[in-house]
């Protein structure tokens, strides 16, 4: 352990004498200085001995010096303790002295505080007594202007005496104040009753200063006094309205609803001129009169419509609603709606969520007419919500079934007109701009839907919107059935009389086609229309959910109608596929009945291939041109046709038996030609060549490569059997014995040979993985596109070599 830090190697804990000597004398020549080094070390030893000797001698006096220092420290501590005790005693004496000095000061301070409180209370009491006396005197003299200011002060002063109510004099003053307030309330109500009698003759000629001051007093009194004044004044002000527009009066009916609103406008102007300054501004009397008028009007209109419900017609109902909503909009421009919370059952509508729907925006003018707007136009910010919306027009909601029934009837007539127009005009003409276009009736239907939706949302956002949605659903289905599905061409077999000889001849192939050009255009047009309906129905559903009350959003569901249009699209594509598929069937049948065993040489592509290609070139460009606006469905058509044609081609390929080596080579050439045509199918006959979608190309390559591998297996020698079976398993990756037997039939092997080959095939099959279903078929991994392309190149080389 090193006590003092040192750089000397001799002081290190891991000192090594040998290393130290080697450091001093690294070479033999350095030994010449050994005497000098020894002398230095001896000198260092002597110095260390001297230092040790001095330290030992110095320690002999340490004990005596320590005892002396301890004694001195004890004395110093005793002196310090005495000084601290002395300071503590002096501090206690000082504290006692301060308490004696401040005892009298605290008493004086408490006395001053109590005296100040007593003086303040006496002043308040004096003010209260004088104020009560003055209040009673002014009340008797009806000096309401002075009373309004004095009463508020008296009430404020009285609040300071709540904790002194146990004192009889204070309690008596409080009771006098309450009595004065009660008397003032009764007196003011009597003054208003006298000035504005509820029934009887004319009203007073104008407001008086006494009543204006009385309103200021009512602000300080019990709020019920203010409410009673407002209630009586409004009732008296609207009494004439109740008489003029009684239920049995001719002007009470909906056709003269404008007169109601004209009357209240005149009354509000009259009020502002005569009584506008009588009531305090914060009472909002003008708005209260208008709101009470709305409540009365809603009740009266509901009553008269219940009585004369059979007389309500659609035009009359819409006229009344339009005039009412216009009046509600006028109220929103004039008033803030701050008094609506005072009315019974009136609730300000919550602001709707901001629309994110791409459906047509709705703008309605003051006359209720719809303003056209482009879909691409930026959406405008909606105007602030009308707090008066529905305050009157809500009474029309129970009678909106008349409007719903009318729209049901109109839509029914519209669908019938669409059907008759379609029959009269016929399908879209091929080669025209209308070929494959969306039917104009579809746009007309949704424009009318938009108009109805906007109109109904102005009338009500509750149950009537749900009823209208049900009507929309009904006629969307009818349109899909009567206009779209009902006009799809019917499939009919018209190629049954064709012979193999006629198919092998290079004709136009029109005999094999099931649909003519006009029918193909019609199918494409119906498909495009169904796609438009599908997209627009989804937007319609979103827009309806925005318009309807939030509590009813879950009841808006047009999924069933969208599924209907999706079915129309699927049926249309299926018809196009079936048409082209059926046109190719006779050619495939001819292929399967050709004598492939007797083919002597490989030539150009066979006539049946030419026939298939001819049908494809005839139909596909027409379909592609008419589905230019719906490219994704044209791709679906190509995929579905390929998925149908290739398995059918392979099945007919198995029927070609027996096949000679030359026949198999010819079939390989034909298969490659068909594969090339199928790969170019999406852009065949087009001036603009587009690359086919990867999903489509993968289907064609996979299916046609299988057909090529089948023919390659047929071309391979069946001896030795093991090599043939292993080659089949490797190329086709098919563990189904039936497929293997069909391949043997194509080779023309005898049954005895086939039995041994089948047994060997079952033995050579790879073992299925654990958990797989036991059966004749076995699942193999699908060759990668690189492997397929490699096989194709080998096959092309083989064909060229044979040629």
mmCIF file with all atom_site columns, N, CA, C and O in Angstrom, residues 119-135 150 153-158 160-161 173 177:
data_model
loop_
_atom_site.group_PDB
_atom_site.id
_atom_site.type_symbol
_atom_site.label_atom_id
_atom_site.label_alt_id
_atom_site.label_comp_id
_atom_site.label_asym_id
_atom_site.label_entity_id
_atom_site.label_seq_id
_atom_site.pdbx_PDB_ins_code
_atom_site.Cartn_x
_atom_site.Cartn_y
_atom_site.Cartn_z
_atom_site.occupancy
_atom_site.B_iso_or_equiv
_atom_site.pdbx_formal_charge
_atom_site.auth_seq_id
_atom_site.auth_comp_id
_atom_site.auth_asym_id
_atom_site.auth_atom_id
_atom_site.pdbx_PDB_model_num
ATOM 1   N N  . UNK A 1 119 ? -69.018 50.280 14.410 1.00 0.00 ? 119 UNK A N  1
ATOM 2   C CA . UNK A 1 119 ? -69.366 51.531 13.723 1.00 0.00 ? 119 UNK A CA 1
ATOM 3   C C  . UNK A 1 119 ? -69.924 51.240 12.335 1.00 0.00 ? 119 UNK A C  1
ATOM 4   O O  . UNK A 1 119 ? -70.945 51.821 11.921 1.00 0.00 ? 119 UNK A O  1
ATOM 5   N N  . UNK A 1 120 ? -69.233 50.297 11.597 1.00 0.00 ? 120 UNK A N  1
ATOM 6   C CA . UNK A 1 120 ? -69.718 49.937 10.242 1.00 0.00 ? 120 UNK A CA 1
ATOM 7   C C  . UNK A 1 120 ? -71.112 49.337 10.305 1.00 0.00 ? 120 UNK A C  1
ATOM 8   O O  . UNK A 1 120 ? -72.005 49.670 9.495  1.00 0.00 ? 120 UNK A O  1
ATOM 9   N N  . UNK A 1 121 ? -71.327 48.460 11.274 1.00 0.00 ? 121 UNK A N  1
ATOM 10  C CA . UNK A 1 121 ? -72.645 47.829 11.402 1.00 0.00 ? 121 UNK A CA 1
ATOM 11  C C  . UNK A 1 121 ? -73.712 48.848 11.743 1.00 0.00 ? 121 UNK A C  1
ATOM 12  O O  . UNK A 1 121 ? -74.835 48.807 11.209 1.00 0.00 ? 121 UNK A O  1
ATOM 13  N N  . UNK A 1 122 ? -73.357 49.761 12.637 1.00 0.00 ? 122 UNK A N  1
ATOM 14  C CA . UNK A 1 122 ? -74.329 50.812 12.992 1.00 0.00 ? 122 UNK A CA 1
ATOM 15  C C  . UNK A 1 122 ? -74.646 51.685 11.781 1.00 0.00 ? 122 UNK A C  1
ATOM 16  O O  . UNK A 1 122 ? -75.813 52.084 11.576 1.00 0.00 ? 122 UNK A O  1
ATOM 17  N N  . UNK A 1 123 ? -73.622 51.987 10.987 1.00 0.00 ? 123 UNK A N  1
ATOM 18  C CA . UNK A 1 123 ? -73.883 52.775 9.773  1.00 0.00 ? 123 UNK A CA 1
ATOM 19  C C  . UNK A 1 123 ? -74.803 52.019 8.817  1.00 0.00 ? 123 UNK A C  1
ATOM 20  O O  . UNK A 1 123 ? -75.737 52.583 8.237  1.00 0.00 ? 123 UNK A O  1
ATOM 21  N N  . UNK A 1 124 ? -74.496 50.702 8.630  1.00 0.00 ? 124 UNK A N  1
ATOM 22  C CA . UNK A 1 124 ? -75.361 49.880 7.762  1.00 0.00 ? 124 UNK A CA 1
ATOM 23  C C  . UNK A 1 124 ? -76.780 49.818 8.313  1.00 0.00 ? 124 UNK A C  1
ATOM 24  O O  . UNK A 1 124 ? -77.768 49.880 7.559  1.00 0.00 ? 124 UNK A O  1
ATOM 25  N N  . UNK A 1 125 ? -76.863 49.702 9.639  1.00 0.00 ? 125 UNK A N  1
ATOM 26  C CA . UNK A 1 125 ? -78.185 49.636 10.246 1.00 0.00 ? 125 UNK A CA 1
ATOM 27  C C  . UNK A 1 125 ? -78.932 50.942 10.035 1.00 0.00 ? 125 UNK A C  1
ATOM 28  O O  . UNK A 1 125 ? -80.139 50.949 9.741  1.00 0.00 ? 125 UNK A O  1
ATOM 29  N N  . UNK A 1 126 ? -78.218 52.048 10.184 1.00 0.00 ? 126 UNK A N  1
ATOM 30  C CA . UNK A 1 126 ? -78.843 53.342 9.956  1.00 0.00 ? 126 UNK A CA 1
ATOM 31  C C  . UNK A 1 126 ? -79.292 53.477 8.497  1.00 0.00 ? 126 UNK A C  1
ATOM 32  O O  . UNK A 1 126 ? -80.417 53.928 8.213  1.00 0.00 ? 126 UNK A O  1
ATOM 33  N N  . UNK A 1 127 ? -78.407 53.055 7.578  1.00 0.00 ? 127 UNK A N  1
ATOM 34  C CA . UNK A 1 127 ? -78.764 53.112 6.157  1.00 0.00 ? 127 UNK A CA 1
ATOM 35  C C  . UNK A 1 127 ? -79.951 52.205 5.866  1.00 0.00 ? 127 UNK A C  1
ATOM 36  O O  . UNK A 1 127 ? -80.867 52.562 5.101  1.00 0.00 ? 127 UNK A O  1
ATOM 37  N N  . UNK A 1 128 ? -79.957 50.997 6.479  1.00 0.00 ? 128 UNK A N  1
ATOM 38  C CA . UNK A 1 128 ? -81.055 50.065 6.246  1.00 0.00 ? 128 UNK A CA 1
ATOM 39  C C  . UNK A 1 128 ? -82.369 50.636 6.766  1.00 0.00 ? 128 UNK A C  1
ATOM 40  O O  . UNK A 1 128 ? -83.406 50.578 6.080  1.00 0.00 ? 128 UNK A O  1
ATOM 41  N N  . UNK A 1 129 ? -82.339 51.201 7.964  1.00 0.00 ? 129 UNK A N  1
ATOM 42  C CA . UNK A 1 129 ? -83.569 51.764 8.544  1.00 0.00 ? 129 UNK A CA 1
ATOM 43  C C  . UNK A 1 129 ? -84.104 52.910 7.694  1.00 0.00 ? 129 UNK A C  1
ATOM 44  O O  . UNK A 1 129 ? -85.310 52.979 7.383  1.00 0.00 ? 129 UNK A O  1
ATOM 45  N N  . UNK A 1 130 ? -83.192 53.805 7.317  1.00 0.00 ? 130 UNK A N  1
ATOM 46  C CA . UNK A 1 130 ? -83.632 54.917 6.480  1.00 0.00 ? 130 UNK A CA 1
ATOM 47  C C  . UNK A 1 130 ? -84.099 54.436 5.119  1.00 0.00 ? 130 UNK A C  1
ATOM 48  O O  . UNK A 1 130 ? -85.086 54.928 4.565  1.00 0.00 ? 130 UNK A O  1
ATOM 49  N N  . UNK A 1 131 ? -83.366 53.438 4.564  1.00 0.00 ? 131 UNK A N  1
ATOM 50  C CA . UNK A 1 131 ? -83.743 52.924 3.248  1.00 0.00 ? 131 UNK A CA 1
ATOM 51  C C  . UNK A 1 131 ? -85.096 52.253 3.259  1.00 0.00 ? 131 UNK A C  1
ATOM 52  O O  . UNK A 1 131 ? -85.887 52.416 2.321  1.00 0.00 ? 131 UNK A O  1
ATOM 53  N N  . UNK A 1 132 ? -85.385 51.504 4.333  1.00 0.00 ? 132 UNK A N  1
ATOM 54  C CA . UNK A 1 132 ? -86.691 50.836 4.409  1.00 0.00 ? 132 UNK A CA 1
ATOM 55  C C  . UNK A 1 132 ? -87.801 51.873 4.498  1.00 0.00 ? 132 UNK A C  1
ATOM 56  O O  . UNK A 1 132 ? -88.849 51.750 3.838  1.00 0.00 ? 132 UNK A O  1
ATOM 57  N N  . UNK A 1 133 ? -87.586 52.900 5.289  1.00 0.00 ? 133 UNK A N  1
ATOM 58  C CA . UNK A 1 133 ? -88.600 53.953 5.403  1.00 0.00 ? 133 UNK A CA 1
ATOM 59  C C  . UNK A 1 133 ? -88.823 54.629 4.056  1.00 0.00 ? 133 UNK A C  1
ATOM 60  O O  . UNK A 1 133 ? -89.971 54.832 3.623  1.00 0.00 ? 133 UNK A O  1
ATOM 61  N N  . UNK A 1 134 ? -87.716 54.972 3.405  1.00 0.00 ? 134 UNK A N  1
ATOM 62  C CA . UNK A 1 134 ? -87.846 55.634 2.093  1.00 0.00 ? 134 UNK A CA 1
ATOM 63  C C  . UNK A 1 134 ? -88.492 54.707 1.078  1.00 0.00 ? 134 UNK A C  1
ATOM 64  O O  . UNK A 1 134 ? -89.306 55.132 0.244  1.00 0.00 ? 134 UNK A O  1
ATOM 65  N N  . UNK A 1 135 ? -88.134 53.423 1.137  1.00 0.00 ? 135 UNK A N  1
ATOM 66  C CA . UNK A 1 135 ? -88.691 52.456 0.183  1.00 0.00 ? 135 UNK A CA 1
ATOM 67  C C  . UNK A 1 135 ? -90.188 52.353 0.326  1.00 0.00 ? 135 UNK A C  1
ATOM 68  O O  . UNK A 1 135 ? -90.942 52.341 -0.666 1.00 0.00 ? 135 UNK A O  1
ATOM 69  N N  . UNK A 1 150 ? -82.838 52.449 -5.085 1.00 0.00 ? 150 UNK A N  1
ATOM 70  C CA . UNK A 1 150 ? -82.829 52.275 -3.642 1.00 0.00 ? 150 UNK A CA 1
ATOM 71  C C  . UNK A 1 150 ? -82.999 50.823 -3.237 1.00 0.00 ? 150 UNK A C  1
ATOM 72  O O  . UNK A 1 150 ? -82.331 50.331 -2.311 1.00 0.00 ? 150 UNK A O  1
ATOM 73  N N  . UNK A 1 153 ? -79.836 48.827 -3.371 1.00 0.00 ? 153 UNK A N  1
ATOM 74  C CA . UNK A 1 153 ? -78.942 49.153 -2.266 1.00 0.00 ? 153 UNK A CA 1
ATOM 75  C C  . UNK A 1 153 ? -79.396 48.552 -0.959 1.00 0.00 ? 153 UNK A C  1
ATOM 76  O O  . UNK A 1 153 ? -78.590 48.046 -0.169 1.00 0.00 ? 153 UNK A O  1
ATOM 77  N N  . UNK A 1 154 ? -80.719 48.597 -0.689 1.00 0.00 ? 154 UNK A N  1
ATOM 78  C CA . UNK A 1 154 ? -81.256 48.028 0.544  1.00 0.00 ? 154 UNK A CA 1
ATOM 79  C C  . UNK A 1 154 ? -81.013 46.528 0.593  1.00 0.00 ? 154 UNK A C  1
ATOM 80  O O  . UNK A 1 154 ? -80.632 45.972 1.637  1.00 0.00 ? 154 UNK A O  1
ATOM 81  N N  . UNK A 1 155 ? -81.202 45.872 -0.519 1.00 0.00 ? 155 UNK A N  1
ATOM 82  C CA . UNK A 1 155 ? -80.982 44.416 -0.570 1.00 0.00 ? 155 UNK A CA 1
ATOM 83  C C  . UNK A 1 155 ? -79.511 44.101 -0.312 1.00 0.00 ? 155 UNK A C  1
ATOM 84  O O  . UNK A 1 155 ? -79.174 43.157 0.418  1.00 0.00 ? 155 UNK A O  1
ATOM 85  N N  . UNK A 1 156 ? -78.617 44.896 -0.894 1.00 0.00 ? 156 UNK A N  1
ATOM 86  C CA . UNK A 1 156 ? -77.189 44.665 -0.683 1.00 0.00 ? 156 UNK A CA 1
ATOM 87  C C  . UNK A 1 156 ? -76.794 44.876 0.778  1.00 0.00 ? 156 UNK A C  1
ATOM 88  O O  . UNK A 1 156 ? -75.996 44.118 1.342  1.00 0.00 ? 156 UNK A O  1
ATOM 89  N N  . UNK A 1 157 ? -77.365 45.949 1.418  1.00 0.00 ? 157 UNK A N  1
ATOM 90  C CA . UNK A 1 157 ? -77.057 46.216 2.826  1.00 0.00 ? 157 UNK A CA 1
ATOM 91  C C  . UNK A 1 157 ? -77.610 45.113 3.706  1.00 0.00 ? 157 UNK A C  1
ATOM 92  O O  . UNK A 1 157 ? -76.982 44.679 4.683  1.00 0.00 ? 157 UNK A O  1
ATOM 93  N N  . UNK A 1 158 ? -78.783 44.618 3.374  1.00 0.00 ? 158 UNK A N  1
ATOM 94  C CA . UNK A 1 158 ? -79.424 43.580 4.190  1.00 0.00 ? 158 UNK A CA 1
ATOM 95  C C  . UNK A 1 158 ? -78.611 42.292 4.204  1.00 0.00 ? 158 UNK A C  1
ATOM 96  O O  . UNK A 1 158 ? -78.689 41.522 5.172  1.00 0.00 ? 158 UNK A O  1
ATOM 97  N N  . UNK A 1 160 ? -75.554 42.056 4.740  1.00 0.00 ? 160 UNK A N  1
ATOM 98  C CA . UNK A 1 160 ? -74.575 42.118 5.832  1.00 0.00 ? 160 UNK A CA 1
ATOM 99  C C  . UNK A 1 160 ? -75.164 41.699 7.181  1.00 0.00 ? 160 UNK A C  1
ATOM 100 O O  . UNK A 1 160 ? -74.431 41.480 8.139  1.00 0.00 ? 160 UNK A O  1
ATOM 101 N N  . UNK A 1 161 ? -76.498 41.602 7.288  1.00 0.00 ? 161 UNK A N  1
ATOM 102 C CA . UNK A 1 161 ? -77.152 41.332 8.574  1.00 0.00 ? 161 UNK A CA 1
ATOM 103 C C  . UNK A 1 161 ? -77.699 39.910 8.660  1.00 0.00 ? 161 UNK A C  1
ATOM 104 O O  . UNK A 1 161 ? -78.517 39.612 9.523  1.00 0.00 ? 161 UNK A O  1
ATOM 105 N N  . UNK A 1 173 ? -86.699 44.550 10.443 1.00 0.00 ? 173 UNK A N  1
ATOM 106 C CA . UNK A 1 173 ? -86.355 45.298 9.232  1.00 0.00 ? 173 UNK A CA 1
ATOM 107 C C  . UNK A 1 173 ? -86.343 44.383 7.996  1.00 0.00 ? 173 UNK A C  1
ATOM 108 O O  . UNK A 1 173 ? -86.784 44.778 6.909  1.00 0.00 ? 173 UNK A O  1
ATOM 109 N N  . UNK A 1 177 ? -88.570 44.727 4.553  1.00 0.00 ? 177 UNK A N  1
ATOM 110 C CA . UNK A 1 177 ? -88.044 44.742 3.186  1.00 0.00 ? 177 UNK A CA 1
ATOM 111 C C  . UNK A 1 177 ? -88.794 43.722 2.318  1.00 0.00 ? 177 UNK A C  1
ATOM 112 O O  . UNK A 1 177 ? -89.187 44.013 1.179  1.00 0.00 ? 177 UNK A O  1
#
